[in-house]
């Protein structure tokens, strides 16, 4: 039982997956945990997921003084010509001067050069003050040939190893219509 919020679930027919239709908060004006998490992964701005790895915008990630490209290669990713970038970004899991925090330590980015270098997928290793995580995400575009990318589906898995709470597995699937 959770006294802070409750979910209203629905499904179209028996055997279909349950969908969260509403989150009811105990206190008026309380922060909705689903909205907070969707905001973090870019769900409130549907295009944001195409320009950020985990919760960090690509421009901020590559601007980090510790960011180094280890390998870059042309590949075909789900029938789309793409560029695969492997990188390292080693740094302490602390806030930078000015209050900015970057958790991403290394990973792989798959970018679509024909669609403004949007992300098609990523796997990143993250370090937090009290946890380590691996985040894998993939994106499906509504039209693989359109110049401007419009997401159709976003799917991510985060494997977290937390000092206090142990192992945590989180998954997200956002489907846009």
PDB file of C-alpha atoms in Angstrom:
ATOM      1  CA  UNK A   1       0.000   0.000   0.000  1.00  0.00           C
ATOM      2  CA  UNK A   2       1.242   3.478  -0.885  1.00  0.00           C
ATOM      3  CA  UNK A   3      -0.577   6.302   0.887  1.00  0.00           C
ATOM      4  CA  UNK A   4       0.981   9.078  -1.210  1.00  0.00           C
ATOM      5  CA  UNK A   5      -0.492   8.224  -4.609  1.00  0.00           C
ATOM      6  CA  UNK A   6      -2.629   5.674  -6.418  1.00  0.00           C
ATOM      7  CA  UNK A   7      -2.917   4.542 -10.032  1.00  0.00           C
ATOM      8  CA  UNK A   8      -5.991   4.156 -12.206  1.00  0.00           C
ATOM      9  CA  UNK A   9      -5.273   1.298 -14.646  1.00  0.00           C
ATOM     10  CA  UNK A  10      -7.143   0.298 -17.793  1.00  0.00           C
ATOM     11  CA  UNK A  11      -6.786  -2.151 -20.642  1.00  0.00           C
ATOM     12  CA  UNK A  12      -8.763  -2.409 -23.834  1.00  0.00           C
ATOM     13  CA  UNK A  13      -9.454  -6.139 -23.610  1.00  0.00           C
ATOM     14  CA  UNK A  14      -8.435  -9.167 -21.584  1.00  0.00           C
ATOM     15  CA  UNK A  15      -4.874 -10.169 -22.382  1.00  0.00           C
ATOM     16  CA  UNK A  16      -3.821  -6.624 -23.379  1.00  0.00           C
ATOM     17  CA  UNK A  17      -1.257  -4.899 -21.183  1.00  0.00           C
ATOM     18  CA  UNK A  18      -2.483  -2.662 -18.381  1.00  0.00           C
ATOM     19  CA  UNK A  19      -1.936   1.064 -18.995  1.00  0.00           C
ATOM     20  CA  UNK A  20      -1.676   3.813 -16.394  1.00  0.00           C
ATOM     21  CA  UNK A  21      -4.489   6.232 -17.203  1.00  0.00           C
ATOM     22  CA  UNK A  22      -4.319   8.447 -14.121  1.00  0.00           C
ATOM     23  CA  UNK A  23      -2.189   9.045 -11.038  1.00  0.00           C
ATOM     24  CA  UNK A  24      -4.170  10.312  -8.050  1.00  0.00           C
ATOM     25  CA  UNK A  25      -2.115  12.220  -5.488  1.00  0.00           C
ATOM     26  CA  UNK A  26      -2.965  12.198  -1.782  1.00  0.00           C
ATOM     27  CA  UNK A  27      -2.039  15.864  -1.317  1.00  0.00           C
ATOM     28  CA  UNK A  28      -3.252  18.590  -3.648  1.00  0.00           C
ATOM     29  CA  UNK A  29      -0.292  20.036  -5.551  1.00  0.00           C
ATOM     30  CA  UNK A  30       2.046  17.143  -4.712  1.00  0.00           C
ATOM     31  CA  UNK A  31       4.592  16.165  -7.356  1.00  0.00           C
ATOM     32  CA  UNK A  32       3.298  13.335  -9.496  1.00  0.00           C
ATOM     33  CA  UNK A  33       6.087  10.682  -9.544  1.00  0.00           C
ATOM     34  CA  UNK A  34       5.201   9.499 -13.062  1.00  0.00           C
ATOM     35  CA  UNK A  35       5.260  13.028 -14.481  1.00  0.00           C
ATOM     36  CA  UNK A  36       8.568  13.674 -12.727  1.00  0.00           C
ATOM     37  CA  UNK A  37      10.169  10.556 -14.242  1.00  0.00           C
ATOM     38  CA  UNK A  38       8.724  11.218 -17.705  1.00  0.00           C
ATOM     39  CA  UNK A  39      10.122  14.734 -17.540  1.00  0.00           C
ATOM     40  CA  UNK A  40      13.535  13.329 -16.630  1.00  0.00           C
ATOM     41  CA  UNK A  41      13.587  10.939 -19.603  1.00  0.00           C
ATOM     42  CA  UNK A  42      12.043  13.432 -22.008  1.00  0.00           C
ATOM     43  CA  UNK A  43       8.456  12.192 -22.024  1.00  0.00           C
ATOM     44  CA  UNK A  44       6.853  15.607 -21.606  1.00  0.00           C
ATOM     45  CA  UNK A  45       8.692  16.867 -24.674  1.00  0.00           C
ATOM     46  CA  UNK A  46       8.399  13.970 -27.102  1.00  0.00           C
ATOM     47  CA  UNK A  47      11.347  15.056 -29.232  1.00  0.00           C
ATOM     48  CA  UNK A  48      13.731  15.405 -26.291  1.00  0.00           C
ATOM     49  CA  UNK A  49      14.414  11.654 -26.186  1.00  0.00           C
ATOM     50  CA  UNK A  50      16.012  11.977 -29.625  1.00  0.00           C
ATOM     51  CA  UNK A  51      18.732  14.359 -28.393  1.00  0.00           C
ATOM     52  CA  UNK A  52      19.595  13.028 -24.969  1.00  0.00           C
ATOM     53  CA  UNK A  53      21.287   9.915 -23.668  1.00  0.00           C
ATOM     54  CA  UNK A  54      19.647   8.857 -20.433  1.00  0.00           C
ATOM     55  CA  UNK A  55      18.952  12.276 -18.880  1.00  0.00           C
ATOM     56  CA  UNK A  56      21.806  14.210 -20.463  1.00  0.00           C
ATOM     57  CA  UNK A  57      21.595  16.202 -23.679  1.00  0.00           C
ATOM     58  CA  UNK A  58      24.117  15.086 -26.281  1.00  0.00           C
ATOM     59  CA  UNK A  59      25.599  18.583 -26.634  1.00  0.00           C
ATOM     60  CA  UNK A  60      26.278  18.735 -22.892  1.00  0.00           C
ATOM     61  CA  UNK A  61      27.720  15.217 -22.905  1.00  0.00           C
ATOM     62  CA  UNK A  62      30.216  15.825 -25.722  1.00  0.00           C
ATOM     63  CA  UNK A  63      31.164  19.241 -24.286  1.00  0.00           C
ATOM     64  CA  UNK A  64      32.425  17.574 -21.111  1.00  0.00           C
ATOM     65  CA  UNK A  65      36.217  17.991 -20.790  1.00  0.00           C
ATOM     66  CA  UNK A  66      36.517  14.268 -19.982  1.00  0.00           C
ATOM     67  CA  UNK A  67      34.545  13.092 -23.070  1.00  0.00           C
ATOM     68  CA  UNK A  68      36.682  11.038 -25.500  1.00  0.00           C
ATOM     69  CA  UNK A  69      35.568   9.151 -28.620  1.00  0.00           C
ATOM     70  CA  UNK A  70      37.066   5.646 -28.455  1.00  0.00           C
ATOM     71  CA  UNK A  71      35.689   4.369 -31.766  1.00  0.00           C
ATOM     72  CA  UNK A  72      33.376   5.584 -34.533  1.00  0.00           C
ATOM     73  CA  UNK A  73      32.025   3.438 -37.334  1.00  0.00           C
ATOM     74  CA  UNK A  74      29.322   3.376 -39.994  1.00  0.00           C
ATOM     75  CA  UNK A  75      26.675   0.716 -39.411  1.00  0.00           C
ATOM     76  CA  UNK A  76      23.150  -0.141 -40.489  1.00  0.00           C
ATOM     77  CA  UNK A  77      20.801  -0.036 -37.516  1.00  0.00           C
ATOM     78  CA  UNK A  78      17.336  -1.496 -38.143  1.00  0.00           C
ATOM     79  CA  UNK A  79      17.587  -0.735 -41.881  1.00  0.00           C
ATOM     80  CA  UNK A  80      18.826   2.823 -41.245  1.00  0.00           C
ATOM     81  CA  UNK A  81      22.387   3.929 -42.151  1.00  0.00           C
ATOM     82  CA  UNK A  82      23.854   5.178 -38.874  1.00  0.00           C
ATOM     83  CA  UNK A  83      27.041   6.087 -37.027  1.00  0.00           C
ATOM     84  CA  UNK A  84      27.986   4.132 -33.905  1.00  0.00           C
ATOM     85  CA  UNK A  85      30.120   6.048 -31.391  1.00  0.00           C
ATOM     86  CA  UNK A  86      31.813   4.367 -28.437  1.00  0.00           C
ATOM     87  CA  UNK A  87      33.039   6.821 -25.828  1.00  0.00           C
ATOM     88  CA  UNK A  88      34.576   7.249 -22.413  1.00  0.00           C
ATOM     89  CA  UNK A  89      33.695  10.086 -20.081  1.00  0.00           C
ATOM     90  CA  UNK A  90      35.425   9.300 -16.754  1.00  0.00           C
ATOM     91  CA  UNK A  91      34.808  11.806 -13.985  1.00  0.00           C
ATOM     92  CA  UNK A  92      33.827  11.832 -10.298  1.00  0.00           C
ATOM     93  CA  UNK A  93      30.149  11.322  -9.491  1.00  0.00           C
ATOM     94  CA  UNK A  94      29.869  14.799  -8.021  1.00  0.00           C
ATOM     95  CA  UNK A  95      28.165  18.012  -9.032  1.00  0.00           C
ATOM     96  CA  UNK A  96      30.265  20.220 -11.254  1.00  0.00           C
ATOM     97  CA  UNK A  97      30.881  23.837 -10.196  1.00  0.00           C
ATOM     98  CA  UNK A  98      27.677  25.704 -10.887  1.00  0.00           C
ATOM     99  CA  UNK A  99      25.474  22.812  -9.765  1.00  0.00           C
ATOM    100  CA  UNK A 100      25.453  20.659 -12.925  1.00  0.00           C
ATOM    101  CA  UNK A 101      25.617  16.886 -12.437  1.00  0.00           C
ATOM    102  CA  UNK A 102      26.629  14.383 -15.098  1.00  0.00           C
ATOM    103  CA  UNK A 103      26.208  10.681 -14.366  1.00  0.00           C
ATOM    104  CA  UNK A 104      27.336   9.223 -17.713  1.00  0.00           C
ATOM    105  CA  UNK A 105      30.791   7.624 -17.549  1.00  0.00           C
ATOM    106  CA  UNK A 106      30.970   5.716 -20.840  1.00  0.00           C
ATOM    107  CA  UNK A 107      28.807   4.126 -23.475  1.00  0.00           C
ATOM    108  CA  UNK A 108      27.715   3.699 -27.060  1.00  0.00           C
ATOM    109  CA  UNK A 109      25.548   6.043 -29.104  1.00  0.00           C
ATOM    110  CA  UNK A 110      23.881   5.163 -32.417  1.00  0.00           C
ATOM    111  CA  UNK A 111      23.157   8.340 -34.349  1.00  0.00           C
ATOM    112  CA  UNK A 112      21.240   8.997 -37.562  1.00  0.00           C
ATOM    113  CA  UNK A 113      23.216  11.504 -39.671  1.00  0.00           C
ATOM    114  CA  UNK A 114      20.386  11.854 -42.225  1.00  0.00           C
ATOM    115  CA  UNK A 115      17.957  13.050 -39.563  1.00  0.00           C
ATOM    116  CA  UNK A 116      19.894  15.778 -37.787  1.00  0.00           C
ATOM    117  CA  UNK A 117      22.078  13.301 -35.859  1.00  0.00           C
ATOM    118  CA  UNK A 118      19.186  12.158 -33.680  1.00  0.00           C
ATOM    119  CA  UNK A 119      19.722   9.180 -31.399  1.00  0.00           C
ATOM    120  CA  UNK A 120      18.472   5.807 -32.545  1.00  0.00           C
ATOM    121  CA  UNK A 121      19.773   3.972 -29.500  1.00  0.00           C
ATOM    122  CA  UNK A 122      22.234   4.224 -26.664  1.00  0.00           C
ATOM    123  CA  UNK A 123      23.815   2.157 -23.926  1.00  0.00           C
ATOM    124  CA  UNK A 124      25.419   4.216 -21.173  1.00  0.00           C
ATOM    125  CA  UNK A 125      27.135   3.387 -17.918  1.00  0.00           C
ATOM    126  CA  UNK A 126      26.294   5.861 -15.179  1.00  0.00           C
ATOM    127  CA  UNK A 127      27.742   6.590 -11.756  1.00  0.00           C
ATOM    128  CA  UNK A 128      25.857   8.399  -9.021  1.00  0.00           C
ATOM    129  CA  UNK A 129      27.103   9.209  -5.498  1.00  0.00           C
ATOM    130  CA  UNK A 130      25.200   6.176  -4.139  1.00  0.00           C
ATOM    131  CA  UNK A 131      24.586   3.980  -7.204  1.00  0.00           C
ATOM    132  CA  UNK A 132      25.834   2.643 -10.530  1.00  0.00           C
ATOM    133  CA  UNK A 133      23.565   2.017 -13.507  1.00  0.00           C
ATOM    134  CA  UNK A 134      23.503   0.773 -17.066  1.00  0.00           C
ATOM    135  CA  UNK A 135      20.834   2.368 -19.241  1.00  0.00           C
ATOM    136  CA  UNK A 136      19.854   0.937 -22.621  1.00  0.00           C
ATOM    137  CA  UNK A 137      17.392   2.763 -24.842  1.00  0.00           C
ATOM    138  CA  UNK A 138      16.140   2.487 -28.388  1.00  0.00           C
ATOM    139  CA  UNK A 139      13.939   4.701 -30.480  1.00  0.00           C
ATOM    140  CA  UNK A 140      11.653   3.893 -33.345  1.00  0.00           C
ATOM    141  CA  UNK A 141      10.873   6.676 -35.781  1.00  0.00           C
ATOM    142  CA  UNK A 142       7.434   7.161 -37.309  1.00  0.00           C
ATOM    143  CA  UNK A 143       9.002   7.496 -40.781  1.00  0.00           C
ATOM    144  CA  UNK A 144      12.578   6.311 -41.300  1.00  0.00           C
ATOM    145  CA  UNK A 145      12.841   8.321 -44.528  1.00  0.00           C
ATOM    146  CA  UNK A 146      11.530  11.693 -43.324  1.00  0.00           C
ATOM    147  CA  UNK A 147      14.093  14.475 -42.912  1.00  0.00           C
ATOM    148  CA  UNK A 148      12.766  15.489 -39.502  1.00  0.00           C
ATOM    149  CA  UNK A 149      12.669  12.704 -36.923  1.00  0.00           C
ATOM    150  CA  UNK A 150       9.377  12.058 -35.169  1.00  0.00           C
ATOM    151  CA  UNK A 151       9.449   9.365 -32.487  1.00  0.00           C
ATOM    152  CA  UNK A 152       6.957   6.521 -32.704  1.00  0.00           C
ATOM    153  CA  UNK A 153       8.265   4.487 -29.776  1.00  0.00           C
ATOM    154  CA  UNK A 154      10.826   4.847 -26.988  1.00  0.00           C
ATOM    155  CA  UNK A 155      11.918   1.852 -24.932  1.00  0.00           C
ATOM    156  CA  UNK A 156      14.497   1.941 -22.131  1.00  0.00           C
ATOM    157  CA  UNK A 157      15.810  -0.367 -19.435  1.00  0.00           C
ATOM    158  CA  UNK A 158      17.811   0.847 -16.448  1.00  0.00           C
ATOM    159  CA  UNK A 159      19.700  -1.673 -14.305  1.00  0.00           C
ATOM    160  CA  UNK A 160      20.612   0.109 -11.098  1.00  0.00           C
ATOM    161  CA  UNK A 161      22.804  -1.096  -8.274  1.00  0.00           C
ATOM    162  CA  UNK A 162      22.031   1.147  -5.302  1.00  0.00           C
ATOM    163  CA  UNK A 163      24.087   1.227  -2.089  1.00  0.00           C
ATOM    164  CA  UNK A 164      20.977   1.342   0.121  1.00  0.00           C
ATOM    165  CA  UNK A 165      18.235  -0.343  -1.936  1.00  0.00           C
ATOM    166  CA  UNK A 166      20.236  -3.015  -3.806  1.00  0.00           C
ATOM    167  CA  UNK A 167      19.465  -4.007  -7.397  1.00  0.00           C
ATOM    168  CA  UNK A 168      16.617  -2.207  -9.145  1.00  0.00           C
ATOM    169  CA  UNK A 169      15.347  -2.837 -12.686  1.00  0.00           C
ATOM    170  CA  UNK A 170      13.279  -0.102 -14.323  1.00  0.00           C
ATOM    171  CA  UNK A 171      11.706  -0.187 -17.788  1.00  0.00           C
ATOM    172  CA  UNK A 172       9.891   2.467 -19.780  1.00  0.00           C
ATOM    173  CA  UNK A 173       7.968   2.206 -22.990  1.00  0.00           C
ATOM    174  CA  UNK A 174       6.486   5.324 -24.514  1.00  0.00           C
ATOM    175  CA  UNK A 175       4.366   4.870 -27.625  1.00  0.00           C
ATOM    176  CA  UNK A 176       3.358   7.930 -29.606  1.00  0.00           C
ATOM    177  CA  UNK A 177       0.454   8.040 -32.025  1.00  0.00           C
TER     178      UNK A 177
END
